[in-house]
Amino acid sequence: MADPKLISKIPEGPIQEKWSKRKSSIRVVSPNNKRKLEVIVVGTGLGGASAAASLGEMGYNVKIFCISDSPRRAHSIAAQGGINAAKNYQNDNDSVSRLFFDTVKGGDYRSREANVYRLAEVSAAIIDQCVAQGVPFAREYGGYLANRSFGGVQVSRTFYARGQTGQQLLLGAYASLNKEIAAGTVKSYPRHEMLDLVIINGEAKGIIARNLVTGEIERFGAHAVVLATGGYGNTYFLSTNAMNSNGSAAMQAYRKGAFFANPCFAQIHPTCIPVHGDQQCKLTLMSESLRNDGRIWVPKKMEDVMKLRTHQIKASQIPEEDRDYYLERRYPAFGNLVPRDVASRAAKERCDAGYGVNETGLAVFLDFADAIKRLGNQRVQERYGNLFDMYEKITNVSPWEEPMMIYPAIHYTMGGLWVDYDLQTTIPGLFAIGEANFSDHGGNRLGASALMQGLADGYFILPYTIGDYLSHKFAEPKTDINAPEFVAAEKAVIDRIEKILTVKGTETVDSIHKKLGHIMWEYVGMARNEAGLKKAIEEIGELRKEFWKTVRVPGTNEEFNQELEKALRLVDFFDIGELMARDALHRKESCGGHFREEMQTEEGETKRDDENFMYVGAWEYKGEGVEPELHKEPLKYENIKIATRNYKD
Amino acid sequence: MEYNVKVWRQKNAKAKGHFETYHVTDVEEDASFLEMLDILNDQLIRKGVEPIAFDHDCREGICGACSLYVDGRAHGPDDQVTTCQLFMRHFKPGATITVEPWRSGAFPVIKDLMVDRTAFDKIMQAGGFITVRAGSAQDGNSILIPHDDAELSMDAAACVGCGACVATCKNGSAMLFVAARVSSLALLPQGKPEAARRARAMVAKMDELGFGNCTNTRACEMECPKHVTIDHIARLNREYLKAKFSE
């Protein structure tokens, strides 16, 4: 039975026709009326920048907000490897349906079929759009676009610009955004942070934002609000997310009535530079594309492990027959290119068994010696040169001479605000796109698909679907920012800031956030179990209390105050962490990135429970200190045969 | 490890700034420069001193947010890195390290080590784009681009917009930043119809915003963390001249 509060609005009919059908039923707004309509877009990564640019091109009045000094700094910029699209330029029998299938399978059958199909359907147009914007994608010698392969798939459909694909795509979207700012359709508010969502008569009508330079609390009204604020990976303190990435906007929406879906689905990326010490605040990702040519291994013999840890030998001195290429051994069909969750768990398994190759025992090798022999220095340089340089700068070890050391780290969150087929949340007029929503990746996201989703949502999906909502609004006057709802929301924000500033304790924000990170990584990380999750919920509750007693935030609100920014975000990370643990506790199955130790096969693979858990778990906020209520959207697979994920043969 | 950090403190844009020297302890050898500042800030807060404000975000050298002048060099003593990719192994234990914000009239200080770089956004808004709407593009492979041109274009497109070029230039010129964008697009067939307008508009905006002129000192390419070279400035000059003659 469908939950009456979760109406997914998936169009009827064959999956190939759903999007066309929806588009033809969407009411459009005439150009003279578009001018009267205002849209707020929060976040300027791939989703936000492309959506704001597209809405501007269509003639809407758009306001965009970002916490950085420029829209170009959004965390999308750090994506390295590439973007998927079903172009079939390689003639390897790729197609929309194959990309659709790979994505649903990669997500371990926990994503919504209709949304994923649409994503695959519009993927090709994204590449065309980006090429037209002047994105310098890699080219073959004939001048045609080049492709590489990525984890979890057997075709080459990933387009790339060296190891800086996210940067180039974001600069493309940023350029389009600049075009619209110049045209006057988009107004940009950099160094502004959304601190609350304003609801009037049940509809999203604006936001309260803090000017990060002056500390001024400002009100902004619109006819609709779009959240493109990314994921909540920084709940773990240490992650590959940028330092300022946070889940606060999503949490504000959640507290105002937007349901939060599948919060426990977090992706742990297998190829990150291992942690070097407890002063670290950020982990660095090494692109998944490295697994195209790099081979992952640990020694077979424990004595070699010990010698490595005490620097008596180097990895390159260990003979071929004494190496355990464990991914190639366990998953012959996909080898080093298994999906991220599988590769991460396999690394953990080897390290747990004692074969970790550095002092902490938490590292495995990613080796390019074979690739360099096979391809030659120049081609390896072209493909991975900047990644090699980056690795060497950080670790002082050259991957040309010795294998890289890698270990899994939190990277991406598949969960997010629940949205219907139109990308609208459970609050009318509030939309969520990109990593901020939950819809396309299920329990695990495939590499090079985050960029695809951000741009699909921003260029080609939201600009259409939001029109249907706005088509009913053009007769409404401009939102009055002096309405009591705005005044109340603003006051709540000011009170929250005041409350934080008056604690005047002894602990820094980061030191408390680190403790939250430890709880999350220990109990809500790569392997989870019932006792641990219960403990996590309890410990997060204790830590929250500790925060309100001991945190010290120097300075005032009326100035640039980075400690205050961090403290405000940490308050929300407590709630997200708790929600993640609660969701992980209720989902008594293993699927994708969510691995419940109680639910595994004899070989240690994930064991799904389709009978009881084939649904989206969406949480409804019920008030501070009250347990949230779980709603279920059943998942139906009409076009894909459900199977156990198999990357072995 | 321990260091003395001599750092620029400035309350806000209007306040007068000054140097303060702080002692930082317990820094790991593998720590990055910004991690050292995190540690120092943690120690300062515990002592009741206001922490030092600085821009940073991705900490992997790609967002372009970090922007520190360390011991007299933009992004510090290592080559081709952003400040976040500078590591403490480049400093002798016990050394006194001087940290300043970018110094340039076009980048006013906001607080401590943070500057306002919105001038870069304004230059981009003047013409750093190709006018194409979502939905109107042809198939990506219908535009053939020679491999080497795409690579060269990518060399320029690698610019992270950090502003080190401006900060290090004795004239405070933004030529390398503008050149990176103009040259990257000039190497591609896309956007040709508006190439002349782009070169004119971006250069005019750069001049209007108070950036200095280029005298080919090459300081910018020496400090560019992404190794954007002045070849691209030559290409910008060519584009600009072409645009002037086509007026």
PDB file of N, CA and C in Angstrom, chain A residues 176-247:
ATOM      1  N   SER A 176      27.670  29.423 -17.845  1.00  0.00           N
ATOM      2  CA  SER A 176      26.272  29.658 -18.216  1.00  0.00           C
ATOM      3  C   SER A 176      25.572  30.528 -17.182  1.00  0.00           C
ATOM      4  N   LEU A 177      25.925  30.286 -15.931  1.00  0.00           N
ATOM      5  CA  LEU A 177      25.362  31.086 -14.846  1.00  0.00           C
ATOM      6  C   LEU A 177      25.807  32.552 -15.006  1.00  0.00           C
ATOM      7  N   ASN A 178      27.079  32.753 -15.306  1.00  0.00           N
ATOM      8  CA  ASN A 178      27.585  34.112 -15.499  1.00  0.00           C
ATOM      9  C   ASN A 178      26.877  34.814 -16.653  1.00  0.00           C
ATOM     10  N   LYS A 179      26.613  34.042 -17.695  1.00  0.00           N
ATOM     11  CA  LYS A 179      25.886  34.593 -18.839  1.00  0.00           C
ATOM     12  C   LYS A 179      24.539  35.144 -18.377  1.00  0.00           C
ATOM     13  N   GLU A 180      23.867  34.409 -17.496  1.00  0.00           N
ATOM     14  CA  GLU A 180      22.551  34.843 -17.018  1.00  0.00           C
ATOM     15  C   GLU A 180      22.661  35.976 -15.997  1.00  0.00           C
ATOM     16  N   ILE A 181      23.728  35.958 -15.206  1.00  0.00           N
ATOM     17  CA  ILE A 181      23.925  37.077 -14.269  1.00  0.00           C
ATOM     18  C   ILE A 181      24.124  38.358 -15.082  1.00  0.00           C
ATOM     19  N   ALA A 182      24.926  38.226 -16.167  1.00  0.00           N
ATOM     20  CA  ALA A 182      25.154  39.387 -17.037  1.00  0.00           C
ATOM     21  C   ALA A 182      23.844  39.842 -17.673  1.00  0.00           C
ATOM     22  N   ALA A 183      22.996  38.873 -18.013  1.00  0.00           N
ATOM     23  CA  ALA A 183      21.721  39.213 -18.660  1.00  0.00           C
ATOM     24  C   ALA A 183      20.706  39.759 -17.658  1.00  0.00           C
ATOM     25  N   GLY A 184      21.010  39.631 -16.370  1.00  0.00           N
ATOM     26  CA  GLY A 184      20.119  40.193 -15.362  1.00  0.00           C
ATOM     27  C   GLY A 184      19.007  39.262 -14.897  1.00  0.00           C
ATOM     28  N   THR A 185      18.983  38.029 -15.403  1.00  0.00           N
ATOM     29  CA  THR A 185      17.924  37.113 -14.967  1.00  0.00           C
ATOM     30  C   THR A 185      18.285  36.429 -13.642  1.00  0.00           C
ATOM     31  N   VAL A 186      19.590  36.339 -13.362  1.00  0.00           N
ATOM     32  CA  VAL A 186      20.020  35.696 -12.123  1.00  0.00           C
ATOM     33  C   VAL A 186      20.757  36.718 -11.263  1.00  0.00           C
ATOM     34  N   LYS A 187      20.415  36.742  -9.985  1.00  0.00           N
ATOM     35  CA  LYS A 187      21.173  37.585  -9.057  1.00  0.00           C
ATOM     36  C   LYS A 187      21.919  36.671  -8.095  1.00  0.00           C
ATOM     37  N   SER A 188      23.205  36.964  -7.910  1.00  0.00           N
ATOM     38  CA  SER A 188      24.054  36.050  -7.151  1.00  0.00           C
ATOM     39  C   SER A 188      24.347  36.591  -5.753  1.00  0.00           C
ATOM     40  N   TYR A 189      24.223  35.731  -4.771  1.00  0.00           N
ATOM     41  CA  TYR A 189      24.547  36.087  -3.386  1.00  0.00           C
ATOM     42  C   TYR A 189      25.641  35.176  -2.848  1.00  0.00           C
ATOM     43  N   PRO A 190      26.896  35.476  -3.164  1.00  0.00           N
ATOM     44  CA  PRO A 190      27.978  34.645  -2.601  1.00  0.00           C
ATOM     45  C   PRO A 190      28.150  34.943  -1.114  1.00  0.00           C
ATOM     46  N   ARG A 191      28.880  34.082  -0.430  1.00  0.00           N
ATOM     47  CA  ARG A 191      29.119  34.210   1.018  1.00  0.00           C
ATOM     48  C   ARG A 191      27.813  34.464   1.772  1.00  0.00           C
ATOM     49  N   HIS A 192      26.801  33.697   1.426  1.00  0.00           N
ATOM     50  CA  HIS A 192      25.522  33.713   2.133  1.00  0.00           C
ATOM     51  C   HIS A 192      25.175  32.277   2.491  1.00  0.00           C
ATOM     52  N   GLU A 193      24.750  32.058   3.703  1.00  0.00           N
ATOM     53  CA  GLU A 193      24.392  30.699   4.111  1.00  0.00           C
ATOM     54  C   GLU A 193      22.933  30.648   4.532  1.00  0.00           C
ATOM     55  N   MET A 194      22.199  29.719   3.913  1.00  0.00           N
ATOM     56  CA  MET A 194      20.793  29.533   4.281  1.00  0.00           C
ATOM     57  C   MET A 194      20.731  28.978   5.700  1.00  0.00           C
ATOM     58  N   LEU A 195      19.919  29.607   6.551  1.00  0.00           N
ATOM     59  CA  LEU A 195      19.785  29.117   7.922  1.00  0.00           C
ATOM     60  C   LEU A 195      18.366  28.702   8.274  1.00  0.00           C
ATOM     61  N   ASP A 196      17.422  29.005   7.410  1.00  0.00           N
ATOM     62  CA  ASP A 196      16.085  28.433   7.604  1.00  0.00           C
ATOM     63  C   ASP A 196      15.263  28.556   6.333  1.00  0.00           C
ATOM     64  N   LEU A 197      14.261  27.683   6.288  1.00  0.00           N
ATOM     65  CA  LEU A 197      13.315  27.692   5.180  1.00  0.00           C
ATOM     66  C   LEU A 197      12.039  28.341   5.701  1.00  0.00           C
ATOM     67  N   VAL A 198      11.415  29.162   4.875  1.00  0.00           N
ATOM     68  CA  VAL A 198      10.181  29.827   5.321  1.00  0.00           C
ATOM     69  C   VAL A 198       8.985  29.226   4.595  1.00  0.00           C
ATOM     70  N   ILE A 199       8.029  28.803   5.388  1.00  0.00           N
ATOM     71  CA  ILE A 199       6.820  28.177   4.827  1.00  0.00           C
ATOM     72  C   ILE A 199       5.633  29.087   5.110  1.00  0.00           C
ATOM     73  N   ILE A 200       4.860  29.370   4.085  1.00  0.00           N
ATOM     74  CA  ILE A 200       3.623  30.140   4.286  1.00  0.00           C
ATOM     75  C   ILE A 200       2.467  29.334   3.704  1.00  0.00           C
ATOM     76  N   ASN A 201       1.436  29.131   4.496  1.00  0.00           N
ATOM     77  CA  ASN A 201       0.285  28.303   4.089  1.00  0.00           C
ATOM     78  C   ASN A 201       0.725  26.959   3.511  1.00  0.00           C
ATOM     79  N   GLY A 202       1.715  26.354   4.138  1.00  0.00           N
ATOM     80  CA  GLY A 202       2.143  25.019   3.718  1.00  0.00           C
ATOM     81  C   GLY A 202       3.052  24.992   2.500  1.00  0.00           C
ATOM     82  N   GLU A 203       3.379  26.155   1.940  1.00  0.00           N
ATOM     83  CA  GLU A 203       4.230  26.166   0.742  1.00  0.00           C
ATOM     84  C   GLU A 203       5.562  26.879   1.017  1.00  0.00           C
ATOM     85  N   ALA A 204       6.615  26.396   0.384  1.00  0.00           N
ATOM     86  CA  ALA A 204       7.942  27.026   0.545  1.00  0.00           C
ATOM     87  C   ALA A 204       7.932  28.376  -0.149  1.00  0.00           C
ATOM     88  N   LYS A 205       8.240  29.416   0.614  1.00  0.00           N
ATOM     89  CA  LYS A 205       8.150  30.768   0.055  1.00  0.00           C
ATOM     90  C   LYS A 205       9.417  31.583   0.217  1.00  0.00           C
ATOM     91  N   GLY A 206      10.428  30.997   0.808  1.00  0.00           N
ATOM     92  CA  GLY A 206      11.643  31.790   0.927  1.00  0.00           C
ATOM     93  C   GLY A 206      12.609  31.203   1.929  1.00  0.00           C
ATOM     94  N   ILE A 207      13.685  31.927   2.150  1.00  0.00           N
ATOM     95  CA  ILE A 207      14.710  31.455   3.078  1.00  0.00           C
ATOM     96  C   ILE A 207      15.193  32.604   3.967  1.00  0.00           C
ATOM     97  N   ILE A 208      15.779  32.215   5.089  1.00  0.00           N
ATOM     98  CA  ILE A 208      16.524  33.154   5.917  1.00  0.00           C
ATOM     99  C   ILE A 208      17.998  32.812   5.701  1.00  0.00           C
ATOM    100  N   ALA A 209      18.792  33.813   5.384  1.00  0.00           N
ATOM    101  CA  ALA A 209      20.215  33.551   5.137  1.00  0.00           C
ATOM    102  C   ALA A 209      21.079  34.511   5.944  1.00  0.00           C
ATOM    103  N   ARG A 210      22.256  34.020   6.269  1.00  0.00           N
ATOM    104  CA  ARG A 210      23.208  34.871   6.986  1.00  0.00           C
ATOM    105  C   ARG A 210      24.272  35.343   6.014  1.00  0.00           C
ATOM    106  N   ASN A 211      24.461  36.645   5.956  1.00  0.00           N
ATOM    107  CA  ASN A 211      25.557  37.208   5.194  1.00  0.00           C
ATOM    108  C   ASN A 211      26.837  36.898   5.976  1.00  0.00           C
ATOM    109  N   LEU A 212      27.674  36.049   5.414  1.00  0.00           N
ATOM    110  CA  LEU A 212      28.809  35.543   6.190  1.00  0.00           C
ATOM    111  C   LEU A 212      29.868  36.610   6.446  1.00  0.00           C
ATOM    112  N   VAL A 213      29.847  37.683   5.672  1.00  0.00           N
ATOM    113  CA  VAL A 213      30.845  38.738   5.884  1.00  0.00           C
ATOM    114  C   VAL A 213      30.422  39.658   7.023  1.00  0.00           C
ATOM    115  N   THR A 214      29.154  40.070   7.006  1.00  0.00           N
ATOM    116  CA  THR A 214      28.705  41.045   8.007  1.00  0.00           C
ATOM    117  C   THR A 214      27.944  40.407   9.165  1.00  0.00           C
ATOM    118  N   GLY A 215      27.500  39.169   8.976  1.00  0.00           N
ATOM    119  CA  GLY A 215      26.700  38.510  10.004  1.00  0.00           C
ATOM    120  C   GLY A 215      25.228  38.892   9.958  1.00  0.00           C
ATOM    121  N   GLU A 216      24.888  39.765   9.036  1.00  0.00           N
ATOM    122  CA  GLU A 216      23.494  40.206   8.935  1.00  0.00           C
ATOM    123  C   GLU A 216      22.574  39.030   8.578  1.00  0.00           C
ATOM    124  N   ILE A 217      21.421  38.966   9.271  1.00  0.00           N
ATOM    125  CA  ILE A 217      20.447  37.922   8.960  1.00  0.00           C
ATOM    126  C   ILE A 217      19.432  38.529   7.992  1.00  0.00           C
ATOM    127  N   GLU A 218      19.304  37.919   6.803  1.00  0.00           N
ATOM    128  CA  GLU A 218      18.492  38.529   5.753  1.00  0.00           C
ATOM    129  C   GLU A 218      17.352  37.611   5.327  1.00  0.00           C
ATOM    130  N   ARG A 219      16.239  38.224   4.867  1.00  0.00           N
ATOM    131  CA  ARG A 219      15.078  37.450   4.397  1.00  0.00           C
ATOM    132  C   ARG A 219      14.993  37.537   2.872  1.00  0.00           C
ATOM    133  N   PHE A 220      14.725  36.400   2.246  1.00  0.00           N
ATOM    134  CA  PHE A 220      14.562  36.371   0.793  1.00  0.00           C
ATOM    135  C   PHE A 220      13.297  35.597   0.438  1.00  0.00           C
ATOM    136  N   GLY A 221      12.440  36.196  -0.348  1.00  0.00           N
ATOM    137  CA  GLY A 221      11.187  35.548  -0.731  1.00  0.00           C
ATOM    138  C   GLY A 221      11.199  35.112  -2.186  1.00  0.00           C
ATOM    139  N   ALA A 222      10.349  34.130  -2.524  1.00  0.00           N
ATOM    140  CA  ALA A 222      10.242  33.654  -3.901  1.00  0.00           C
ATOM    141  C   ALA A 222       8.942  32.875  -4.056  1.00  0.00           C
ATOM    142  N   HIS A 223       8.688  32.424  -5.287  1.00  0.00           N
ATOM    143  CA  HIS A 223       7.520  31.564  -5.519  1.00  0.00           C
ATOM    144  C   HIS A 223       7.854  30.090  -5.333  1.00  0.00           C
ATOM    145  N   ALA A 224       9.135  29.778  -5.375  1.00  0.00           N
ATOM    146  CA  ALA A 224       9.555  28.389  -5.145  1.00  0.00           C
ATOM    147  C   ALA A 224      11.020  28.391  -4.708  1.00  0.00           C
ATOM    148  N   VAL A 225      11.418  27.343  -4.016  1.00  0.00           N
ATOM    149  CA  VAL A 225      12.793  27.232  -3.513  1.00  0.00           C
ATOM    150  C   VAL A 225      13.384  25.900  -3.984  1.00  0.00           C
ATOM    151  N   VAL A 226      14.602  25.959  -4.492  1.00  0.00           N
ATOM    152  CA  VAL A 226      15.292  24.747  -4.941  1.00  0.00           C
ATOM    153  C   VAL A 226      16.530  24.545  -4.069  1.00  0.00           C
ATOM    154  N   LEU A 227      16.644  23.377  -3.458  1.00  0.00           N
ATOM    155  CA  LEU A 227      17.843  23.074  -2.685  1.00  0.00           C
ATOM    156  C   LEU A 227      18.779  22.229  -3.537  1.00  0.00           C
ATOM    157  N   ALA A 228      19.977  22.739  -3.722  1.00  0.00           N
ATOM    158  CA  ALA A 228      21.011  22.002  -4.465  1.00  0.00           C
ATOM    159  C   ALA A 228      22.256  22.044  -3.592  1.00  0.00           C
ATOM    160  N   THR A 229      22.085  21.585  -2.373  1.00  0.00           N
ATOM    161  CA  THR A 229      23.071  21.844  -1.331  1.00  0.00           C
ATOM    162  C   THR A 229      23.961  20.643  -1.024  1.00  0.00           C
ATOM    163  N   GLY A 230      23.911  19.624  -1.881  1.00  0.00           N
ATOM    164  CA  GLY A 230      24.855  18.525  -1.748  1.00  0.00           C
ATOM    165  C   GLY A 230      24.516  17.550  -0.634  1.00  0.00           C
ATOM    166  N   GLY A 231      25.528  16.779  -0.248  1.00  0.00           N
ATOM    167  CA  GLY A 231      25.305  15.684   0.695  1.00  0.00           C
ATOM    168  C   GLY A 231      25.780  16.002   2.098  1.00  0.00           C
ATOM    169  N   TYR A 232      25.694  14.973   2.949  1.00  0.00           N
ATOM    170  CA  TYR A 232      25.972  15.172   4.371  1.00  0.00           C
ATOM    171  C   TYR A 232      27.125  14.293   4.853  1.00  0.00           C
ATOM    172  N   GLY A 233      28.056  14.005   3.927  1.00  0.00           N
ATOM    173  CA  GLY A 233      29.192  13.135   4.262  1.00  0.00           C
ATOM    174  C   GLY A 233      30.053  13.667   5.401  1.00  0.00           C
ATOM    175  N   ASN A 234      30.046  14.980   5.588  1.00  0.00           N
ATOM    176  CA  ASN A 234      30.885  15.550   6.643  1.00  0.00           C
ATOM    177  C   ASN A 234      30.356  15.290   8.045  1.00  0.00           C
ATOM    178  N   THR A 235      29.219  14.605   8.142  1.00  0.00           N
ATOM    179  CA  THR A 235      28.781  14.148   9.466  1.00  0.00           C
ATOM    180  C   THR A 235      29.907  13.354  10.123  1.00  0.00           C
ATOM    181  N   TYR A 236      30.685  12.659   9.284  1.00  0.00           N
ATOM    182  CA  TYR A 236      31.773  11.794   9.761  1.00  0.00           C
ATOM    183  C   TYR A 236      33.046  12.558  10.113  1.00  0.00           C
ATOM    184  N   PHE A 237      32.993  13.884  10.061  1.00  0.00           N
ATOM    185  CA  PHE A 237      34.149  14.763  10.224  1.00  0.00           C
ATOM    186  C   PHE A 237      35.195  14.504   9.140  1.00  0.00           C
ATOM    187  N   LEU A 238      35.775  13.301   9.118  1.00  0.00           N
ATOM    188  CA  LEU A 238      36.733  12.993   8.069  1.00  0.00           C
ATOM    189  C   LEU A 238      35.996  12.416   6.874  1.00  0.00           C
ATOM    190  N   SER A 239      36.106  13.084   5.744  1.00  0.00           N
ATOM    191  CA  SER A 239      35.510  12.557   4.521  1.00  0.00           C
ATOM    192  C   SER A 239      36.247  13.204   3.365  1.00  0.00           C
ATOM    193  N   THR A 240      35.868  12.822   2.144  1.00  0.00           N
ATOM    194  CA  THR A 240      36.494  13.472   0.992  1.00  0.00           C
ATOM    195  C   THR A 240      35.753  14.756   0.639  1.00  0.00           C
ATOM    196  N   ASN A 241      34.644  15.042   1.326  1.00  0.00           N
ATOM    197  CA  ASN A 241      33.911  16.281   1.051  1.00  0.00           C
ATOM    198  C   ASN A 241      34.767  17.498   1.408  1.00  0.00           C
ATOM    199  N   ALA A 242      34.475  18.598   0.744  1.00  0.00           N
ATOM    200  CA  ALA A 242      35.161  19.844   1.071  1.00  0.00           C
ATOM    201  C   ALA A 242      34.818  20.244   2.500  1.00  0.00           C
ATOM    202  N   MET A 243      35.699  21.046   3.101  1.00  0.00           N
ATOM    203  CA  MET A 243      35.538  21.396   4.508  1.00  0.00           C
ATOM    204  C   MET A 243      34.202  22.056   4.813  1.00  0.00           C
ATOM    205  N   ASN A 244      33.706  22.859   3.873  1.00  0.00           N
ATOM    206  CA  ASN A 244      32.484  23.605   4.164  1.00  0.00           C
ATOM    207  C   ASN A 244      31.207  22.888   3.733  1.00  0.00           C
ATOM    208  N   SER A 245      31.340  21.731   3.082  1.00  0.00           N
ATOM    209  CA  SER A 245      30.143  20.982   2.691  1.00  0.00           C
ATOM    210  C   SER A 245      29.383  20.599   3.953  1.00  0.00           C
ATOM    211  N   ASN A 246      28.070  20.724   3.908  1.00  0.00           N
ATOM    212  CA  ASN A 246      27.295  20.414   5.108  1.00  0.00           C
ATOM    213  C   ASN A 246      25.866  20.023   4.747  1.00  0.00           C
ATOM    214  N   GLY A 247      25.173  19.501   5.716  1.00  0.00           N
ATOM    215  CA  GLY A 247      23.807  19.033   5.458  1.00  0.00           C
ATOM    216  C   GLY A 247      22.753  19.933   6.070  1.00  0.00           C
TER     217      GLY A 247
END
